[in-house]
mmCIF file of C-alpha atoms in Angstrom:
data_model
loop_
_atom_site.group_PDB
_atom_site.id
_atom_site.type_symbol
_atom_site.label_atom_id
_atom_site.label_comp_id
_atom_site.label_asym_id
_atom_site.label_seq_id
_atom_site.Cartn_x
_atom_site.Cartn_y
_atom_site.Cartn_z
ATOM 1 C CA UNK A 1 1.564 16.270 -7.599
ATOM 2 C CA UNK A 2 0.579 19.314 -5.381
ATOM 3 C CA UNK A 3 -1.182 20.775 -8.233
ATOM 4 C CA UNK A 4 -3.171 17.499 -8.800
ATOM 5 C CA UNK A 5 -4.020 17.230 -5.141
ATOM 6 C CA UNK A 6 -5.145 21.116 -4.855
ATOM 7 C CA UNK A 7 -7.316 20.534 -7.972
ATOM 8 C CA UNK A 8 -9.005 17.475 -6.569
ATOM 9 C CA UNK A 9 -9.655 19.725 -3.366
ATOM 10 C CA UNK A 10 -9.824 16.971 -0.551
ATOM 11 C CA UNK A 11 -11.074 18.012 2.758
ATOM 12 C CA UNK A 12 -8.180 16.143 4.329
ATOM 13 C CA UNK A 13 -4.721 14.859 3.292
ATOM 14 C CA UNK A 14 -2.822 12.264 5.047
ATOM 15 C CA UNK A 15 1.030 11.763 3.766
ATOM 16 C CA UNK A 16 2.690 8.822 4.687
ATOM 17 C CA UNK A 17 6.534 9.401 4.667
ATOM 18 C CA UNK A 18 6.132 13.082 4.637
ATOM 19 C CA UNK A 19 9.967 13.891 5.098
ATOM 20 C CA UNK A 20 10.646 17.350 5.889
ATOM 21 C CA UNK A 21 7.038 18.630 4.842
ATOM 22 C CA UNK A 22 7.812 19.502 1.211
ATOM 23 C CA UNK A 23 4.296 18.536 0.093
ATOM 24 C CA UNK A 24 2.696 20.587 2.725
ATOM 25 C CA UNK A 25 4.431 23.610 1.606
ATOM 26 C CA UNK A 26 3.734 23.134 -2.059
ATOM 27 C CA UNK A 27 0.056 22.656 -1.371
ATOM 28 C CA UNK A 28 -0.142 25.929 0.507
ATOM 29 C CA UNK A 29 1.622 27.376 -2.594
ATOM 30 C CA UNK A 30 -1.176 26.089 -4.606
ATOM 31 C CA UNK A 31 -3.688 27.483 -2.147
ATOM 32 C CA UNK A 32 -4.896 24.287 -0.591
ATOM 33 C CA UNK A 33 -5.647 25.164 2.995
ATOM 34 C CA UNK A 34 -7.621 22.248 4.436
ATOM 35 C CA UNK A 35 -6.577 19.623 7.099
ATOM 36 C CA UNK A 36 -3.026 18.194 6.500
ATOM 37 C CA UNK A 37 -1.425 15.041 8.691
ATOM 38 C CA UNK A 38 1.942 13.960 7.907
ATOM 39 C CA UNK A 39 3.734 10.938 9.346
ATOM 40 C CA UNK A 40 7.283 9.809 9.545
ATOM 41 C CA UNK A 41 9.188 7.239 11.258
ATOM 42 C CA UNK A 42 12.033 9.551 12.393
ATOM 43 C CA UNK A 43 11.068 11.463 15.553
ATOM 44 C CA UNK A 44 13.745 14.374 14.851
ATOM 45 C CA UNK A 45 12.234 14.832 11.476
ATOM 46 C CA UNK A 46 8.619 15.240 12.955
ATOM 47 C CA UNK A 47 9.932 17.545 15.698
ATOM 48 C CA UNK A 48 11.304 19.799 13.017
ATOM 49 C CA UNK A 49 8.119 19.747 11.081
ATOM 50 C CA UNK A 50 5.953 20.781 14.262
ATOM 51 C CA UNK A 51 8.713 23.715 14.838
ATOM 52 C CA UNK A 52 8.395 24.905 11.181
ATOM 53 C CA UNK A 53 4.605 24.217 10.430
ATOM 54 C CA UNK A 54 2.470 24.238 13.662
ATOM 55 C CA UNK A 55 -0.553 24.834 11.769
ATOM 56 C CA UNK A 56 -0.411 21.200 10.330
ATOM 57 C CA UNK A 57 -0.589 17.716 12.357
ATOM 58 C CA UNK A 58 2.519 15.871 12.463
ATOM 59 C CA UNK A 59 2.984 12.368 14.023
ATOM 60 C CA UNK A 60 5.684 9.738 14.531
ATOM 61 C CA UNK A 61 4.400 6.598 12.854
ATOM 62 C CA UNK A 62 5.051 3.974 10.227
ATOM 63 C CA UNK A 63 3.053 2.910 7.219
ATOM 64 C CA UNK A 64 1.654 -0.252 9.203
ATOM 65 C CA UNK A 65 -0.016 1.439 11.877
ATOM 66 C CA UNK A 66 -1.258 5.043 11.098
ATOM 67 C CA UNK A 67 -2.592 7.135 13.714
ATOM 68 C CA UNK A 68 -5.910 8.045 12.020
ATOM 69 C CA UNK A 69 -9.407 6.507 12.469
ATOM 70 C CA UNK A 70 -10.701 4.191 9.949
ATOM 71 C CA UNK A 71 -12.342 5.879 6.974
ATOM 72 C CA UNK A 72 -11.609 9.353 7.860
ATOM 73 C CA UNK A 73 -9.047 10.806 5.194
ATOM 74 C CA UNK A 74 -10.064 11.898 1.823
ATOM 75 C CA UNK A 75 -6.789 11.558 0.294
ATOM 76 C CA UNK A 76 -3.742 9.382 1.448
ATOM 77 C CA UNK A 77 -0.457 9.911 -0.293
ATOM 78 C CA UNK A 78 2.738 8.027 -0.066
ATOM 79 C CA UNK A 79 5.898 8.874 -2.271
ATOM 80 C CA UNK A 80 8.817 6.243 -2.492
ATOM 81 C CA UNK A 81 7.851 4.385 0.469
ATOM 82 C CA UNK A 82 6.211 1.021 -0.257
ATOM 83 C CA UNK A 83 9.359 -0.296 -2.011
ATOM 84 C CA UNK A 84 11.226 -0.025 1.185
ATOM 85 C CA UNK A 85 8.608 -2.215 3.027
ATOM 86 C CA UNK A 86 8.960 -6.008 3.748
ATOM 87 C CA UNK A 87 5.178 -6.229 4.294
ATOM 88 C CA UNK A 88 3.872 -4.179 1.410
ATOM 89 C CA UNK A 89 0.497 -5.612 1.622
ATOM 90 C CA UNK A 90 -0.002 -4.762 5.275
ATOM 91 C CA UNK A 91 0.899 -1.166 4.524
ATOM 92 C CA UNK A 92 -1.584 -1.185 1.542
ATOM 93 C CA UNK A 93 -4.247 -2.525 3.545
ATOM 94 C CA UNK A 94 -3.507 0.140 6.308
ATOM 95 C CA UNK A 95 -3.366 3.230 4.119
ATOM 96 C CA UNK A 96 -6.664 1.954 2.194
ATOM 97 C CA UNK A 97 -8.257 1.581 5.774
ATOM 98 C CA UNK A 98 -7.547 5.131 6.554
ATOM 99 C CA UNK A 99 -9.295 6.359 3.223
ATOM 100 C CA UNK A 100 -12.940 7.626 3.392
ATOM 101 C CA UNK A 101 -15.322 5.902 1.179
ATOM 102 C CA UNK A 102 -15.064 7.698 -2.211
ATOM 103 C CA UNK A 103 -11.599 8.886 -1.369
ATOM 104 C CA UNK A 104 -8.159 7.814 -2.863
ATOM 105 C CA UNK A 105 -4.754 6.684 -2.108
ATOM 106 C CA UNK A 106 -2.065 8.285 -4.246
ATOM 107 C CA UNK A 107 1.134 6.058 -4.569
ATOM 108 C CA UNK A 108 4.472 6.830 -6.193
ATOM 109 C CA UNK A 109 7.211 4.177 -6.279
ATOM 110 C CA UNK A 110 9.835 2.876 -8.595
ATOM 111 C CA UNK A 111 8.838 0.182 -10.776
ATOM 112 C CA UNK A 112 11.766 -2.305 -10.784
ATOM 113 C CA UNK A 113 10.241 -4.926 -12.827
ATOM 114 C CA UNK A 114 9.711 -2.604 -15.886
ATOM 115 C CA UNK A 115 12.903 -0.911 -15.594
ATOM 116 C CA UNK A 116 15.044 -4.105 -15.100
ATOM 117 C CA UNK A 117 16.989 -2.317 -12.342
ATOM 118 C CA UNK A 118 17.249 -2.861 -8.566
ATOM 119 C CA UNK A 119 19.504 -0.577 -6.869
ATOM 120 C CA UNK A 120 19.708 -2.742 -3.347
ATOM 121 C CA UNK A 121 21.058 -5.818 -5.668
ATOM 122 C CA UNK A 122 24.579 -6.268 -5.523
ATOM 123 C CA UNK A 123 26.068 -6.798 -9.189
ATOM 124 C CA UNK A 124 29.113 -8.518 -9.960
ATOM 125 C CA UNK A 125 31.536 -8.994 -7.168
ATOM 126 C CA UNK A 126 31.480 -5.571 -5.311
ATOM 127 C CA UNK A 127 29.384 -2.695 -4.516
ATOM 128 C CA UNK A 128 30.979 -0.358 -7.263
ATOM 129 C CA UNK A 129 28.056 1.460 -9.154
ATOM 130 C CA UNK A 130 29.005 0.781 -12.753
ATOM 131 C CA UNK A 131 30.736 -1.865 -14.838
ATOM 132 C CA UNK A 132 32.878 1.043 -16.350
ATOM 133 C CA UNK A 133 33.995 2.256 -13.085
ATOM 134 C CA UNK A 134 34.945 -1.382 -12.167
ATOM 135 C CA UNK A 135 37.136 -1.662 -15.505
ATOM 136 C CA UNK A 136 38.752 1.700 -14.832
ATOM 137 C CA UNK A 137 39.778 0.251 -11.718
ATOM 138 C CA UNK A 138 41.485 -2.746 -13.469
ATOM 139 C CA UNK A 139 38.684 -5.116 -12.294
ATOM 140 C CA UNK A 140 38.150 -6.869 -15.612
ATOM 141 C CA UNK A 141 36.267 -9.983 -14.433
ATOM 142 C CA UNK A 142 34.150 -7.975 -12.016
ATOM 143 C CA UNK A 143 33.418 -5.558 -14.758
ATOM 144 C CA UNK A 144 32.277 -8.173 -17.248
ATOM 145 C CA UNK A 145 30.149 -10.042 -14.745
ATOM 146 C CA UNK A 146 28.574 -6.887 -13.353
ATOM 147 C CA UNK A 147 27.616 -5.929 -17.039
ATOM 148 C CA UNK A 148 26.158 -9.428 -17.515
ATOM 149 C CA UNK A 149 24.135 -9.104 -14.159
ATOM 150 C CA UNK A 150 22.620 -5.698 -14.973
ATOM 151 C CA UNK A 151 21.946 -6.292 -18.590
ATOM 152 C CA UNK A 152 20.869 -9.858 -18.446
ATOM 153 C CA UNK A 153 20.506 -11.760 -15.298
ATOM 154 C CA UNK A 154 18.837 -9.006 -13.012
ATOM 155 C CA UNK A 155 16.198 -7.967 -15.532
ATOM 156 C CA UNK A 156 15.146 -11.544 -16.317
ATOM 157 C CA UNK A 157 15.144 -12.299 -12.613
ATOM 158 C CA UNK A 158 12.956 -9.479 -11.967
ATOM 159 C CA UNK A 159 10.259 -10.359 -14.760
ATOM 160 C CA UNK A 160 9.900 -13.822 -13.297
ATOM 161 C CA UNK A 161 10.499 -13.388 -9.442
ATOM 162 C CA UNK A 162 6.679 -13.130 -8.696
ATOM 163 C CA UNK A 163 6.235 -16.634 -10.513
ATOM 164 C CA UNK A 164 9.145 -18.174 -8.822
ATOM 165 C CA UNK A 165 8.693 -17.043 -5.148
ATOM 166 C CA UNK A 166 5.105 -15.853 -5.008
ATOM 167 C CA UNK A 167 3.331 -12.377 -4.653
ATOM 168 C CA UNK A 168 4.941 -9.264 -3.350
ATOM 169 C CA UNK A 169 8.630 -10.680 -3.338
ATOM 170 C CA UNK A 170 11.288 -9.094 -1.219
ATOM 171 C CA UNK A 171 15.069 -9.114 -1.819
ATOM 172 C CA UNK A 172 16.451 -10.701 1.253
ATOM 173 C CA UNK A 173 19.838 -9.210 0.907
ATOM 174 C CA UNK A 174 19.824 -5.573 -0.008
ATOM 175 C CA UNK A 175 23.165 -3.800 -0.499
ATOM 176 C CA UNK A 176 22.450 -1.677 2.935
ATOM 177 C CA UNK A 177 22.817 -5.016 4.911
ATOM 178 C CA UNK A 178 26.139 -6.099 3.418
ATOM 179 C CA UNK A 179 27.860 -2.607 2.465
ATOM 180 C CA UNK A 180 26.464 -0.238 5.150
ATOM 181 C CA UNK A 181 28.911 2.363 4.333
ATOM 182 C CA UNK A 182 27.106 2.844 0.930
ATOM 183 C CA UNK A 183 24.237 5.463 1.019
ATOM 184 C CA UNK A 184 22.414 6.047 -2.244
ATOM 185 C CA UNK A 185 18.799 6.065 -3.509
ATOM 186 C CA UNK A 186 17.143 2.602 -2.921
ATOM 187 C CA UNK A 187 20.156 0.763 -1.561
ATOM 188 C CA UNK A 188 17.645 -0.337 1.146
ATOM 189 C CA UNK A 189 14.584 -1.208 -1.291
ATOM 190 C CA UNK A 190 13.282 -4.630 -0.456
ATOM 191 C CA UNK A 191 9.930 -5.131 -2.038
ATOM 192 C CA UNK A 192 10.305 -5.928 -5.927
ATOM 193 C CA UNK A 193 7.823 -2.944 -6.555
ATOM 194 C CA UNK A 194 5.655 -3.418 -9.607
ATOM 195 C CA UNK A 195 2.685 -1.413 -10.718
ATOM 196 C CA UNK A 196 1.028 -4.417 -12.245
ATOM 197 C CA UNK A 197 1.027 -6.314 -9.108
ATOM 198 C CA UNK A 198 -0.249 -3.413 -6.948
ATOM 199 C CA UNK A 199 -2.991 -2.667 -9.434
ATOM 200 C CA UNK A 200 -4.093 -6.502 -9.570
ATOM 201 C CA UNK A 201 -4.144 -6.375 -5.698
ATOM 202 C CA UNK A 202 -6.495 -3.213 -5.672
ATOM 203 C CA UNK A 203 -8.804 -4.731 -8.297
ATOM 204 C CA UNK A 204 -8.696 -8.086 -6.287
ATOM 205 C CA UNK A 205 -10.248 -5.880 -3.348
ATOM 206 C CA UNK A 206 -12.882 -4.112 -5.336
ATOM 207 C CA UNK A 207 -10.888 -0.997 -5.556
ATOM 208 C CA UNK A 208 -10.593 1.091 -8.680
ATOM 209 C CA UNK A 209 -7.148 2.113 -10.047
ATOM 210 C CA UNK A 210 -6.343 4.963 -12.477
ATOM 211 C CA UNK A 211 -2.821 6.361 -13.521
ATOM 212 C CA UNK A 212 -3.521 10.247 -13.736
ATOM 213 C CA UNK A 213 -0.286 10.796 -15.781
ATOM 214 C CA UNK A 214 -0.465 7.594 -17.685
ATOM 215 C CA UNK A 215 1.836 4.708 -17.375
ATOM 216 C CA UNK A 216 4.384 5.153 -20.469
ATOM 217 C CA UNK A 217 7.391 7.394 -20.817
ATOM 218 C CA UNK A 218 8.766 8.887 -17.761
ATOM 219 C CA UNK A 219 5.800 7.051 -16.025
ATOM 220 C CA UNK A 220 6.753 3.505 -16.914
ATOM 221 C CA UNK A 221 9.681 3.091 -14.685
ATOM 222 C CA UNK A 222 8.150 5.106 -11.974
ATOM 223 C CA UNK A 223 4.619 4.428 -11.025
ATOM 224 C CA UNK A 224 2.051 7.275 -10.465
ATOM 225 C CA UNK A 225 -1.255 5.575 -9.460
ATOM 226 C CA UNK A 226 -4.455 6.420 -7.573
ATOM 227 C CA UNK A 227 -6.439 3.792 -5.901
ATOM 228 C CA UNK A 228 -9.992 4.788 -5.555
ATOM 229 C CA UNK A 229 -12.205 3.458 -2.568
ATOM 230 C CA UNK A 230 -15.564 3.171 -3.667
ATOM 231 C CA UNK A 231 -18.518 5.058 -1.983
ATOM 232 C CA UNK A 232 -20.277 1.808 -1.243
ATOM 233 C CA UNK A 233 -19.265 -1.893 -1.737
ATOM 234 C CA UNK A 234 -20.994 -5.141 -1.309
ATOM 235 C CA UNK A 235 -17.584 -6.835 -0.815
ATOM 236 C CA UNK A 236 -15.326 -6.417 2.187
ATOM 237 C CA UNK A 237 -12.676 -3.721 2.006
ATOM 238 C CA UNK A 238 -8.933 -5.095 2.332
ATOM 239 C CA UNK A 239 -8.937 -3.711 5.955
ATOM 240 C CA UNK A 240 -11.925 -5.812 7.114
#
C-alpha cells in the first residue's frame, strides 16, 4: 500500500483511522515526503503520534466529520474502518468530500458478503470461537448448531441481507455488546461490508472505481478499492 501511494505521488494524503502512524512511517521509507494528515478517534493515540512524528499533522476526529476543507486532499485512505461504522454512507460522502477533483479515495475493508463470515455475529449458543472447541468442551448441541450457523445460516443470510433489509445493512447485535470481555478482530463490526455495494454506490454518484490489485484471490474476501473523483462532473458530488 505504501509503495502504491508513493508511486501515485500525491501532493497530500489524509488517512482516516491512522492508528499509531504505521502508514506514515512506511511512506517515509518509500521516500514520499509530501503533506500527510492522520486522524484517529482516540486522543491518546493522536498525542502519541504527535510526539513521535511532529513533522506530520495529527487530529482527533471520526470518519463522519473530517478536519479538512472540501476538495483539498489528493489522496484519502482508510483501512479497516468502514465495517465498524453504522452510518457508512455518511462516512463515504465525507471522505469523498475531502478529495480533490481528480484525486482518489483508497478503501480497504473485509468483504463479509463474499467471505460468508461475520466475526461480530454470535454463532450457536455461546461466543466460543469454533465448533471444534465447543465439542472439546463437551457442548455437543452448541457445537452442531454453531457449525450449521457458520456453514449454512450465516453465509446465506449475508448473501440476502441487502434485499431483505435494504442498502448498507448493519448488525444490530454485535458480539461486543453482548460479550464485552471478548476482544478479537471485528467483534465490533456492524456494517455488513460488501465491495459490490460500495462500488455500486460510487458509480451511482458519478465516481469511477478501480481495484489496483484485482478482486480475486486474497482480494476476494478483503476489498482493496480506489474510488476516483472526476476532474469535472456535470452531476453533483455525493457531498453536495
